[in-house]
C-alpha cells in the first residue's frame, strides 16, 4: 500500500521533455498523471504531443503499467488562462461566453478546446470555472467566470462540460464547492466564503449540481473556508470531509474523481503542517493530489503519503473507492477512439469560431452622445500592457493590439501602451497627446483595483475630446467612466476581441453582447 498510495499524485516538472528524475520516479512507483503548465512545459503543439506520449510510455512501463491512459492535464480555460500555448486557438473565455449567452456556442467552444487538447495528447482539461462573479473584489476570478447569475453559470458550465466530453476529454469543474464570493487570492492566502447554508445553496452550489448532473469527470477543490459547512473559520474545503465527501458526494451527487487545487498554494500550510494537510486531504475524500514543479515540495508530499499509509492512517475501503473512480475515468478516456490530427490545433474552423465568440460578445453599455459609428478621425488609442495579474493568468503572452485593430479604419491612430499602474508623468504626457486627437479610445484592464488607471480615466475625461472607454477585462471597469463617455466591454485583450471591438466602433457590426453581471455591479462610482 505504501507504494500504491503514490498513484494519487499528479506530477509536474519544469521542462519540455520528461526529465530523468521523473522517469526514475515512474519506474519506482505509480502516478496518476501529469499537469502541464504553459510557462514550464509548452512549446509547439507537436512538442506537447511528444511530451505527453513520452510521459505516458514512462508511466506505462512502471508499476502502474496499464493499457489505459494516464491523465495528462492542462488549464486550457480560454480567456486569461490559455495553458497550451499561442498555437492553440485563443477563445475569449467564460465571461465573453456569458455575454453572448448562447449555450450551443459554449458547447461548440468546449468541443473545440477538447479536440485541440486531445490532438496534443492532453485528455483532462482543468475547466470550466464554475465560481460565480458575485464579488468584484475577488482578485483571482474576474473573466474566468461566466457571470454573476447562478442559473446562467450553471447552464454554460454544463454546456462546456458537454462540449469537452464530446471531444473525448474529461472536464474538471472548479473550484468546488464555489469560491466566487471571496476577497482574497488563494494562491497567496486563505479565503473565506462567509455565507450561510441557504445562500450557498442558492448561489455557489447551483452550477456544481448542474455540472455533476451533466456527467463531469473531475471536480477540483477550492482552498476556501466555508464555516457554514465545516463549522470552522480556518479549515480549507480541500481538507474537510464535510465538504469533499458529505457535501459533494452525498448532498450534491458527485460520482466522479476529486482533485485538489495545487498544494503549493499559500492557502495550504507550506511549512511543518504540509504533511498533515496532505493526509487530511486524502482522508477528507480527495482522490488525486495536484503538485507543482518543485521536486522538494513533491518529496515532502509523497513522504507524507507513504508514511501515513504505512501507519494505517487511511481506510482501505476509501482507498478502494478512489481506485474504482480513477479506473473508471481512465477507462472512459481510453474509449475515446483515435485522437485528432495536430492540424486541428489553431485550424481555420476553430479560428472562425473564436472570431464568432469575440464578435457576439462585444457589449455596448452606453453611447449618450451618439459618438458611434466613428468616421475616419484622428484617434488616440491607449491601453495598458497586458500582464499576469494572478498566477492563474497567461495574459503577459498577448501583445497590446488596440491601435492595430483600429488602424486602416481611422485616418490616423496614435498609440500609447502604458504600464498597468501608470505614473503621474505618464498620465500627464498622455493627456497632452489626447488634446491633439479627435477621439480618445481608452482601454482599461482591472482598473477597479488599479488607482493609477482610474486617475488616467479622470485625466482623459477632462481633456474635452469625446472619450470611448473600453473594459478590456473585467466589466466592472465600466463604472469608472463618466456618464458622458461612450462605454463598451470586450471581456478580453485577445486580438480577435479587439478586432471585433473595432468593427463595432466603425459601424461594421452591431454590439449584441449583454453584461453578464448585474447592473448594480457597474453603477457609476
Coordinates of C-alpha atoms in Angstrom, one line a residue:
X1 CA 0.0 0.0 0.0
X2 CA 2.9 2.4 0.7
X3 CA 3.9 2.5 -2.9
X4 CA 0.4 2.4 -4.5
X5 CA -0.7 5.4 -2.5
X6 CA 1.6 7.5 -4.7
X7 CA -0.8 6.7 -7.5
X8 CA -2.8 9.5 -6.1
X9 CA -0.3 12.1 -7.2
X10 CA -0.4 14.3 -10.3
X11 CA 3.2 15.1 -11.1
X12 CA 4.6 18.3 -12.6
X13 CA 8.1 19.4 -13.7
X14 CA 10.0 22.2 -15.4
X15 CA 10.9 21.3 -18.9
X16 CA 9.7 20.4 -22.4
X17 CA 10.9 16.8 -22.2
X18 CA 10.5 14.2 -19.5
X19 CA 13.5 14.6 -17.2
X20 CA 15.4 11.6 -15.9
X21 CA 14.3 12.3 -12.4
X22 CA 10.6 11.8 -13.4
X23 CA 11.5 8.7 -15.4
X24 CA 13.1 7.3 -12.2
X25 CA 10.1 8.3 -10.2
X26 CA 7.7 6.5 -12.6
X27 CA 9.9 3.4 -12.6
X28 CA 9.7 3.2 -8.8
X29 CA 6.1 4.0 -8.1
X30 CA 2.8 4.8 -9.9
X31 CA 1.4 8.2 -10.5
X32 CA -2.0 9.4 -11.6
X33 CA -0.6 11.6 -14.3
X34 CA 0.9 14.9 -15.3
X35 CA -0.2 18.5 -15.2
X36 CA 1.3 20.7 -17.9
X37 CA 1.9 24.4 -17.4
X38 CA 2.4 26.9 -20.2
X39 CA 5.5 28.6 -18.8
X40 CA 7.1 25.3 -17.8
X41 CA 6.3 22.7 -20.4
X42 CA 4.7 24.1 -23.5
X43 CA 6.3 24.9 -26.8
X44 CA 4.7 23.8 -30.1
X45 CA 1.7 21.5 -30.4
X46 CA 4.0 18.8 -31.7
X47 CA 6.3 19.2 -28.8
X48 CA 3.4 18.9 -26.3
X49 CA 2.2 15.8 -28.0
X50 CA 5.7 14.2 -27.9
X51 CA 6.0 15.2 -24.2
X52 CA 2.6 13.7 -23.4
X53 CA 3.3 10.5 -25.3
X54 CA 6.8 10.1 -23.6
X55 CA 5.3 10.6 -20.2
X56 CA 2.6 8.0 -21.0
X57 CA 5.2 5.5 -22.1
X58 CA 7.3 6.1 -19.0
X59 CA 4.3 5.6 -16.7
X60 CA 3.1 2.5 -18.6
X61 CA 6.5 0.9 -18.2
X62 CA 6.5 1.3 -14.4
X63 CA 4.5 -0.3 -11.6
X64 CA 1.2 1.3 -12.8
X65 CA 1.6 -0.2 -16.2
X66 CA -1.8 -0.4 -17.9
X67 CA -3.4 -0.4 -21.3
X68 CA -5.5 2.6 -20.1
X69 CA -4.1 6.1 -20.4
X70 CA -2.6 8.1 -17.6
X71 CA -4.0 11.5 -17.0
X72 CA -2.4 14.4 -18.9
X73 CA -4.0 17.7 -17.8
X74 CA -3.8 21.4 -18.5
X75 CA -5.6 24.6 -17.6
X76 CA -6.9 25.3 -21.1
X77 CA -9.7 27.6 -19.9
X78 CA -9.5 30.3 -22.6
X79 CA -9.5 34.0 -21.9
X80 CA -6.9 34.9 -19.4
X81 CA -5.6 31.4 -18.9
X82 CA -4.5 29.5 -22.0
X83 CA -2.1 26.8 -21.0
X84 CA -1.5 25.0 -24.3
X85 CA 0.4 27.9 -25.9
X86 CA -0.1 30.5 -28.6
X87 CA -0.6 28.0 -31.4
X88 CA -3.8 26.7 -29.8
X89 CA -7.0 28.6 -30.7
X90 CA -7.4 31.6 -28.3
X91 CA -11.0 31.7 -27.3
X92 CA -12.2 34.8 -25.4
X93 CA -13.2 32.9 -22.3
X94 CA -16.1 32.3 -20.0
X95 CA -17.2 35.9 -19.3
X96 CA -17.3 36.5 -23.1
X97 CA -19.5 33.4 -23.5
X98 CA -21.7 34.6 -20.6
X99 CA -22.1 37.9 -22.5
X100 CA -23.3 36.0 -25.6
X101 CA -25.5 33.7 -23.5
X102 CA -25.8 31.0 -26.2
X103 CA -25.4 27.6 -24.7
X104 CA -24.9 26.0 -28.1
X105 CA -22.0 28.3 -28.7
X106 CA -20.5 27.5 -25.4
X107 CA -20.7 23.8 -26.1
X108 CA -19.1 24.3 -29.5
X109 CA -16.2 26.1 -27.9
X110 CA -15.9 23.3 -25.3
X111 CA -15.7 20.7 -28.1
X112 CA -13.1 22.8 -30.0
X113 CA -10.9 23.1 -26.9
X114 CA -11.3 19.4 -26.2
X115 CA -10.3 18.4 -29.8
X116 CA -7.2 20.6 -29.7
X117 CA -6.2 19.3 -26.3
X118 CA -6.6 15.7 -27.4
X119 CA -4.6 16.3 -30.5
X120 CA -1.7 17.4 -28.3
X121 CA -2.1 14.4 -26.0
X122 CA -4.0 16.1 -23.2
X123 CA -7.0 14.2 -22.0
X124 CA -8.0 16.2 -19.0
X125 CA -8.8 19.9 -19.1
X126 CA -8.9 21.9 -15.8
X127 CA -12.0 23.7 -16.8
X128 CA -14.6 25.1 -16.7
X129 CA -14.5 27.5 -13.7
X130 CA -18.0 27.5 -12.1
X131 CA -17.3 30.2 -9.5
X132 CA -19.9 32.9 -9.6
X133 CA -18.7 36.5 -10.1
X134 CA -20.7 37.9 -7.2
X135 CA -17.8 39.8 -5.7
X136 CA -16.0 42.4 -7.9
X137 CA -13.2 42.4 -5.2
X138 CA -12.3 38.8 -5.9
X139 CA -8.8 39.2 -7.3
X140 CA -8.4 35.8 -8.9
X141 CA -11.7 35.2 -10.7
X142 CA -12.8 38.1 -13.0
X143 CA -13.4 36.9 -16.6
X144 CA -12.8 33.3 -15.7
X145 CA -16.4 33.2 -14.5
X146 CA -19.4 33.0 -16.8
X147 CA -21.1 35.8 -14.8
X148 CA -22.9 36.5 -11.5
X149 CA -26.2 34.7 -12.2
X150 CA -26.0 31.2 -10.7
X151 CA -28.6 29.8 -13.1
X152 CA -26.7 31.2 -16.2
X153 CA -23.4 29.9 -14.8
X154 CA -25.0 26.5 -14.4
X155 CA -26.3 26.5 -17.9
X156 CA -23.0 27.4 -19.5
X157 CA -20.9 25.3 -17.2
X158 CA -22.9 22.2 -18.2
X159 CA -22.7 23.2 -21.8
X160 CA -18.9 23.4 -21.6
X161 CA -18.7 20.1 -19.9
X162 CA -20.8 18.5 -22.7
X163 CA -18.6 20.0 -25.3
X164 CA -15.4 18.8 -23.7
X165 CA -16.8 15.3 -23.2
X166 CA -18.0 15.1 -26.8
X167 CA -14.3 15.5 -27.8
X168 CA -13.2 12.6 -25.5
X169 CA -11.7 14.9 -22.9
X170 CA -12.6 14.9 -19.2
X171 CA -13.7 18.3 -17.9
X172 CA -12.7 19.4 -14.4
X173 CA -15.1 21.8 -12.7
X174 CA -13.5 24.2 -10.3
X175 CA -13.3 25.4 -7.6
X176 CA -15.7 23.1 -5.7
X177 CA -17.9 23.9 -4.0
X178 CA -17.6 27.6 -5.1
X179 CA -15.3 30.4 -4.3
X180 CA -16.5 33.3 -6.3
X181 CA -17.5 35.5 -3.4
X182 CA -14.1 35.6 -1.7
X183 CA -12.0 38.8 -1.5
X184 CA -8.5 37.1 -1.4
X185 CA -6.5 35.1 -3.9
X186 CA -6.0 31.6 -2.5
X187 CA -2.6 31.4 -4.4
X188 CA -1.4 33.8 -1.6
X189 CA -3.5 33.0 1.4
X190 CA -6.7 31.6 2.9
X191 CA -10.1 32.9 1.8
X192 CA -13.4 32.7 3.4
X193 CA -16.9 32.5 2.0
X194 CA -18.9 34.0 4.8
X195 CA -22.4 32.9 3.8
X196 CA -25.0 30.7 5.5
X197 CA -26.1 27.4 4.0
X198 CA -29.2 28.9 2.5
X199 CA -27.1 31.4 0.5
X200 CA -24.6 28.7 -0.5
X201 CA -27.4 26.5 -1.8
X202 CA -28.9 29.3 -3.9
X203 CA -25.6 30.7 -5.2
X204 CA -22.4 28.7 -5.0
X205 CA -23.8 25.2 -5.3
X206 CA -26.2 25.7 -8.3
X207 CA -23.6 25.4 -11.1
X208 CA -21.9 22.4 -9.5
X209 CA -25.2 20.5 -9.2
X210 CA -25.8 21.1 -12.9
X211 CA -22.2 20.0 -13.9
X212 CA -22.4 16.9 -11.8
X213 CA -25.7 16.0 -13.5
X214 CA -24.0 16.6 -16.9
X215 CA -21.5 13.8 -16.0
X216 CA -18.4 15.9 -15.5
X217 CA -15.4 13.6 -14.8
X218 CA -13.5 15.6 -12.2
X219 CA -14.1 18.3 -9.6
X220 CA -11.2 20.4 -8.3
X221 CA -11.4 21.6 -4.7
X222 CA -11.1 25.2 -3.7
X223 CA -8.7 26.2 -0.9
X224 CA -11.5 28.2 0.7
X225 CA -13.1 28.2 4.1
X226 CA -16.9 27.5 4.4
X227 CA -17.8 28.0 8.0
X228 CA -21.5 27.2 7.3
X229 CA -20.5 23.7 6.2
X230 CA -17.4 22.9 8.3
X231 CA -18.1 24.9 11.5
X232 CA -14.5 26.1 11.3
X233 CA -13.0 29.6 10.5
X234 CA -9.7 28.3 9.2
X235 CA -10.3 24.8 7.6
X236 CA -9.9 24.8 3.8
X237 CA -12.5 22.9 1.9
X238 CA -9.8 20.7 0.5
X239 CA -9.1 19.3 3.9
X240 CA -12.7 19.0 5.1
X241 CA -14.6 15.7 4.9
X242 CA -17.8 17.6 5.5
X243 CA -17.2 19.4 2.2
X244 CA -15.4 16.9 0.0
X245 CA -17.4 13.8 0.9
X246 CA -20.6 14.8 2.8
X247 CA -21.4 17.8 0.6
X248 CA -20.0 17.0 -2.8
X249 CA -20.9 13.3 -2.9
X250 CA -23.8 12.8 -0.6
X251 CA -25.7 16.2 -1.0
X252 CA -24.7 17.4 -4.5
X253 CA -24.4 13.9 -6.1
X254 CA -20.9 13.9 -7.5
X255 CA -19.8 10.5 -8.6
X256 CA -16.5 11.3 -10.3
X257 CA -12.9 12.0 -9.3
X258 CA -12.0 14.7 -6.9
X259 CA -8.7 16.5 -7.3
X260 CA -7.1 19.1 -5.0
X261 CA -6.1 22.5 -6.3
X262 CA -2.3 22.9 -6.3
X263 CA -0.9 22.0 -2.9
X264 CA 1.8 24.7 -3.2
X265 CA -0.7 27.5 -2.8
X266 CA -0.4 29.6 0.3
X267 CA -3.9 28.8 1.5
X268 CA -2.4 25.4 2.5
X269 CA 0.4 25.4 5.2
X270 CA 3.7 25.2 3.3
X271 CA 5.8 24.6 6.4
X272 CA 5.7 21.9 9.0
X273 CA 1.9 21.5 8.6
X274 CA 2.1 20.5 4.9
X275 CA 2.4 16.8 5.7
X276 CA -0.6 16.8 8.0
X277 CA -2.6 18.7 5.3
X278 CA -1.8 16.1 2.7
X279 CA -3.0 13.3 4.9
X280 CA -6.1 15.3 5.8
X281 CA -6.9 15.9 2.1
X282 CA -6.9 12.2 1.4
X283 CA -9.0 11.4 4.5
X284 CA -11.4 14.2 3.5
X285 CA -12.1 12.5 0.3
X286 CA -9.7 13.9 -2.2
X287 CA -8.8 11.3 -4.8
X288 CA -5.9 13.0 -6.6
X289 CA -3.3 15.5 -5.3
X290 CA -2.1 18.2 -7.6
X291 CA 1.5 19.0 -7.1
X292 CA 3.7 21.8 -8.6
X293 CA 7.0 21.5 -10.2
X294 CA 9.1 21.9 -7.1
X295 CA 10.7 18.5 -6.5
X296 CA 11.5 19.2 -2.9
X297 CA 7.8 20.0 -2.1
X298 CA 6.7 16.9 -4.0
X299 CA 9.1 14.8 -2.0
X300 CA 7.6 16.1 1.2
X301 CA 4.1 15.4 -0.1
X302 CA 5.0 11.9 -1.1
X303 CA 6.8 11.1 2.1
X304 CA 3.7 12.2 4.0
X305 CA 1.5 9.9 1.9
X306 CA 3.7 6.8 2.2
X307 CA 4.3 7.4 5.9
X308 CA 0.6 7.8 6.6
X309 CA -0.2 4.7 4.5
X310 CA 2.4 2.6 6.4
X311 CA 0.9 3.8 9.7
X312 CA -2.6 2.7 8.7
X313 CA -3.9 6.3 8.5
X314 CA -6.2 5.6 5.5
X315 CA -9.3 3.4 5.4
X316 CA -8.9 0.5 2.9
X317 CA -12.5 0.9 1.7
X318 CA -11.9 4.6 1.0
X319 CA -8.7 3.9 -1.0
X320 CA -10.5 1.2 -2.9
X321 CA -13.3 3.6 -3.8
X322 CA -10.7 6.0 -5.1
X323 CA -9.1 3.3 -7.2
X324 CA -12.5 2.4 -8.8
X325 CA -13.3 6.1 -9.6
X326 CA -9.9 6.7 -11.2
X327 CA -10.0 3.4 -13.1
X328 CA -13.4 4.3 -14.4
X329 CA -12.1 7.7 -15.6
X330 CA -9.1 6.1 -17.3
X331 CA -11.3 3.5 -19.0
X332 CA -13.6 6.3 -20.3
X333 CA -10.6 8.2 -21.6
X334 CA -9.3 5.0 -23.2
X335 CA -12.6 4.5 -25.1
X336 CA -12.5 7.9 -26.9
X337 CA -11.1 6.5 -30.1
X338 CA -8.3 7.9 -32.3
X339 CA -7.1 11.3 -31.4
X340 CA -7.4 14.2 -33.8
X341 CA -4.6 15.2 -36.1
X342 CA -2.4 18.0 -35.0
X343 CA -3.6 20.1 -37.9
X344 CA -6.8 20.8 -36.0
X345 CA -4.9 22.9 -33.5
X346 CA -5.4 26.5 -34.4
X347 CA -7.1 25.5 -37.6
X348 CA -9.4 27.7 -39.7
X349 CA -12.6 26.3 -38.3
X350 CA -11.7 27.0 -34.7
X351 CA -10.3 30.4 -35.6
X352 CA -13.6 31.3 -37.2
X353 CA -15.3 30.1 -34.0
X354 CA -13.1 32.3 -31.9
X355 CA -13.9 35.3 -34.0
X356 CA -17.6 34.5 -33.7
X357 CA -17.3 34.4 -29.9
X358 CA -15.5 37.7 -29.9
X359 CA -17.9 39.4 -32.3
X360 CA -21.0 38.3 -30.5
X361 CA -19.7 39.2 -27.0
X362 CA -18.9 42.9 -27.6
X363 CA -21.2 44.9 -25.3
X364 CA -22.2 48.5 -25.8
X365 CA -23.0 49.8 -22.3
X366 CA -23.9 53.3 -23.4
X367 CA -23.4 55.9 -26.1
X368 CA -25.1 59.0 -24.7
X369 CA -23.7 61.5 -27.3
X370 CA -24.2 59.1 -30.2
X371 CA -20.5 59.1 -31.0
X372 CA -20.8 55.8 -32.8
X373 CA -20.2 54.9 -35.5
X374 CA -16.8 56.6 -35.8
X375 CA -15.7 58.3 -39.0
X376 CA -12.1 58.5 -40.3
X377 CA -10.9 60.5 -37.4
X378 CA -7.6 61.1 -35.7
X379 CA -7.7 58.6 -32.8
X380 CA -5.6 58.3 -29.7
X381 CA -5.6 54.6 -28.7
X382 CA -4.5 53.9 -25.1
X383 CA -4.3 50.6 -23.3
X384 CA -2.3 49.0 -20.5
X385 CA 0.3 46.4 -21.3
X386 CA -1.3 43.0 -20.7
X387 CA 0.3 41.4 -17.7
X388 CA -0.4 38.4 -15.4
X389 CA -2.5 39.7 -12.6
X390 CA -2.7 36.3 -10.8
X391 CA -0.8 33.0 -11.1
X392 CA -3.9 31.7 -13.0
X393 CA -3.0 34.0 -15.9
X394 CA -1.2 34.0 -19.2
X395 CA -2.1 37.5 -20.4
X396 CA 1.5 38.5 -20.5
X397 CA 1.9 36.5 -23.7
X398 CA -0.6 38.8 -25.5
X399 CA 0.8 41.8 -27.4
X400 CA -1.2 45.0 -27.0
X401 CA -3.2 45.4 -30.2
X402 CA -5.9 48.0 -29.7
X403 CA -4.2 50.5 -32.0
X404 CA -3.5 47.8 -34.6
X405 CA -7.2 46.9 -34.6
X406 CA -8.2 50.5 -35.3
X407 CA -5.7 51.2 -38.0
X408 CA -7.0 51.0 -41.5
X409 CA -10.3 52.3 -40.4
X410 CA -9.3 55.7 -38.9
X411 CA -7.4 58.5 -40.6
X412 CA -4.6 58.2 -38.1
X413 CA -4.1 56.2 -34.9
X414 CA -1.7 57.4 -32.3
X415 CA -0.8 54.5 -30.0
X416 CA 0.1 54.6 -26.3
X417 CA 0.8 51.5 -24.3
X418 CA 1.0 52.2 -20.6
X419 CA 2.1 50.1 -17.6
X420 CA -0.7 48.6 -15.6
X421 CA -0.1 51.3 -13.0
X422 CA 0.9 54.4 -14.9
X423 CA 2.8 57.1 -13.0
X424 CA 1.7 60.7 -12.9
X425 CA 4.2 61.9 -15.5
X426 CA 3.0 59.2 -18.0
X427 CA -0.6 60.3 -17.3
X428 CA 0.3 64.0 -18.0
X429 CA 2.0 63.1 -21.2
X430 CA -0.9 61.0 -22.4
X431 CA -3.3 63.9 -21.6
X432 CA -1.3 66.2 -23.7
X433 CA -1.4 63.8 -26.7
X434 CA -5.2 63.4 -26.2
X435 CA -5.6 67.1 -26.8
X436 CA -4.3 66.7 -30.3
X437 CA -6.8 63.9 -31.2
X438 CA -10.4 63.9 -32.4
X439 CA -11.4 60.9 -30.4
X440 CA -9.8 59.1 -27.5
X441 CA -10.2 55.3 -27.2
X442 CA -9.1 54.2 -23.7
X443 CA -8.9 50.6 -22.7
X444 CA -8.6 49.6 -19.0
X445 CA -7.6 46.3 -17.5
X446 CA -8.7 45.7 -13.9
X447 CA -8.9 49.4 -13.3
X448 CA -11.4 48.7 -10.5
X449 CA -8.3 47.7 -8.4
X450 CA -5.7 50.0 -10.1
X451 CA -6.0 53.5 -8.7
X452 CA -3.5 54.8 -11.3
X453 CA -5.7 53.6 -14.1
X454 CA -8.6 55.4 -12.5
X455 CA -6.5 58.5 -12.5
X456 CA -5.8 58.1 -16.2
X457 CA -9.6 57.8 -16.9
X458 CA -10.2 61.0 -15.0
X459 CA -7.4 62.8 -16.7
X460 CA -8.5 61.9 -20.2
X461 CA -12.2 62.6 -19.4
X462 CA -11.1 66.2 -18.6
X463 CA -9.4 66.9 -21.9
X464 CA -12.7 67.8 -23.7
X465 CA -12.4 65.2 -26.5
X466 CA -15.0 62.5 -27.0
X467 CA -14.0 59.6 -24.8
X468 CA -14.7 56.0 -25.6
X469 CA -13.9 53.8 -22.6
X470 CA -13.4 50.0 -23.1
X471 CA -13.4 47.5 -20.2
X472 CA -10.8 45.1 -21.7
X473 CA -11.0 42.6 -18.9
X474 CA -13.5 42.7 -16.1
X475 CA -16.7 44.5 -17.0
X476 CA -16.7 46.2 -13.6
X477 CA -14.4 48.8 -15.1
X478 CA -17.4 50.4 -17.0
X479 CA -18.4 52.0 -13.7
X480 CA -15.2 54.1 -13.7
X481 CA -16.0 56.1 -16.8
X482 CA -18.0 59.3 -16.7
X483 CA -21.7 59.3 -17.7
X484 CA -21.0 61.3 -20.8
X485 CA -18.5 58.7 -22.1
X486 CA -19.3 56.0 -24.6
X487 CA -18.5 52.7 -22.9
X488 CA -18.1 49.2 -24.1
X489 CA -16.9 45.8 -22.8
X490 CA -14.8 43.2 -24.6
X491 CA -14.0 40.8 -21.7
X492 CA -10.7 40.0 -23.4
X493 CA -7.4 41.5 -24.6
X494 CA -7.1 38.9 -27.4
X495 CA -6.7 40.2 -30.9
X496 CA -10.0 38.6 -32.0
X497 CA -11.8 40.6 -29.4
X498 CA -10.1 43.9 -30.2
X499 CA -10.8 43.4 -33.9
X500 CA -14.4 42.8 -33.1
X501 CA -14.4 46.0 -31.0
X502 CA -13.1 48.0 -33.9
X503 CA -15.8 46.6 -36.2
X504 CA -18.4 47.8 -33.7
X505 CA -16.8 51.2 -33.3
X506 CA -16.8 51.9 -37.0
X507 CA -20.3 50.6 -37.6
X508 CA -19.3 47.4 -39.5
X509 CA -21.0 45.2 -36.9
X510 CA -23.6 45.6 -34.2
X511 CA -22.8 45.1 -30.5
X512 CA -25.0 42.2 -29.4
X513 CA -23.4 41.1 -26.1
X514 CA -25.0 41.8 -22.7
X515 CA -23.3 42.4 -19.4
X516 CA -23.2 39.1 -17.6
X517 CA -23.1 40.9 -14.3
X518 CA -26.0 42.8 -12.7
X519 CA -26.5 46.5 -13.3
X520 CA -25.8 47.2 -9.6
X521 CA -22.3 45.9 -10.0
X522 CA -21.5 48.5 -12.7
X523 CA -23.2 51.6 -11.3
X524 CA -21.2 54.8 -11.7
X525 CA -18.9 55.3 -8.7

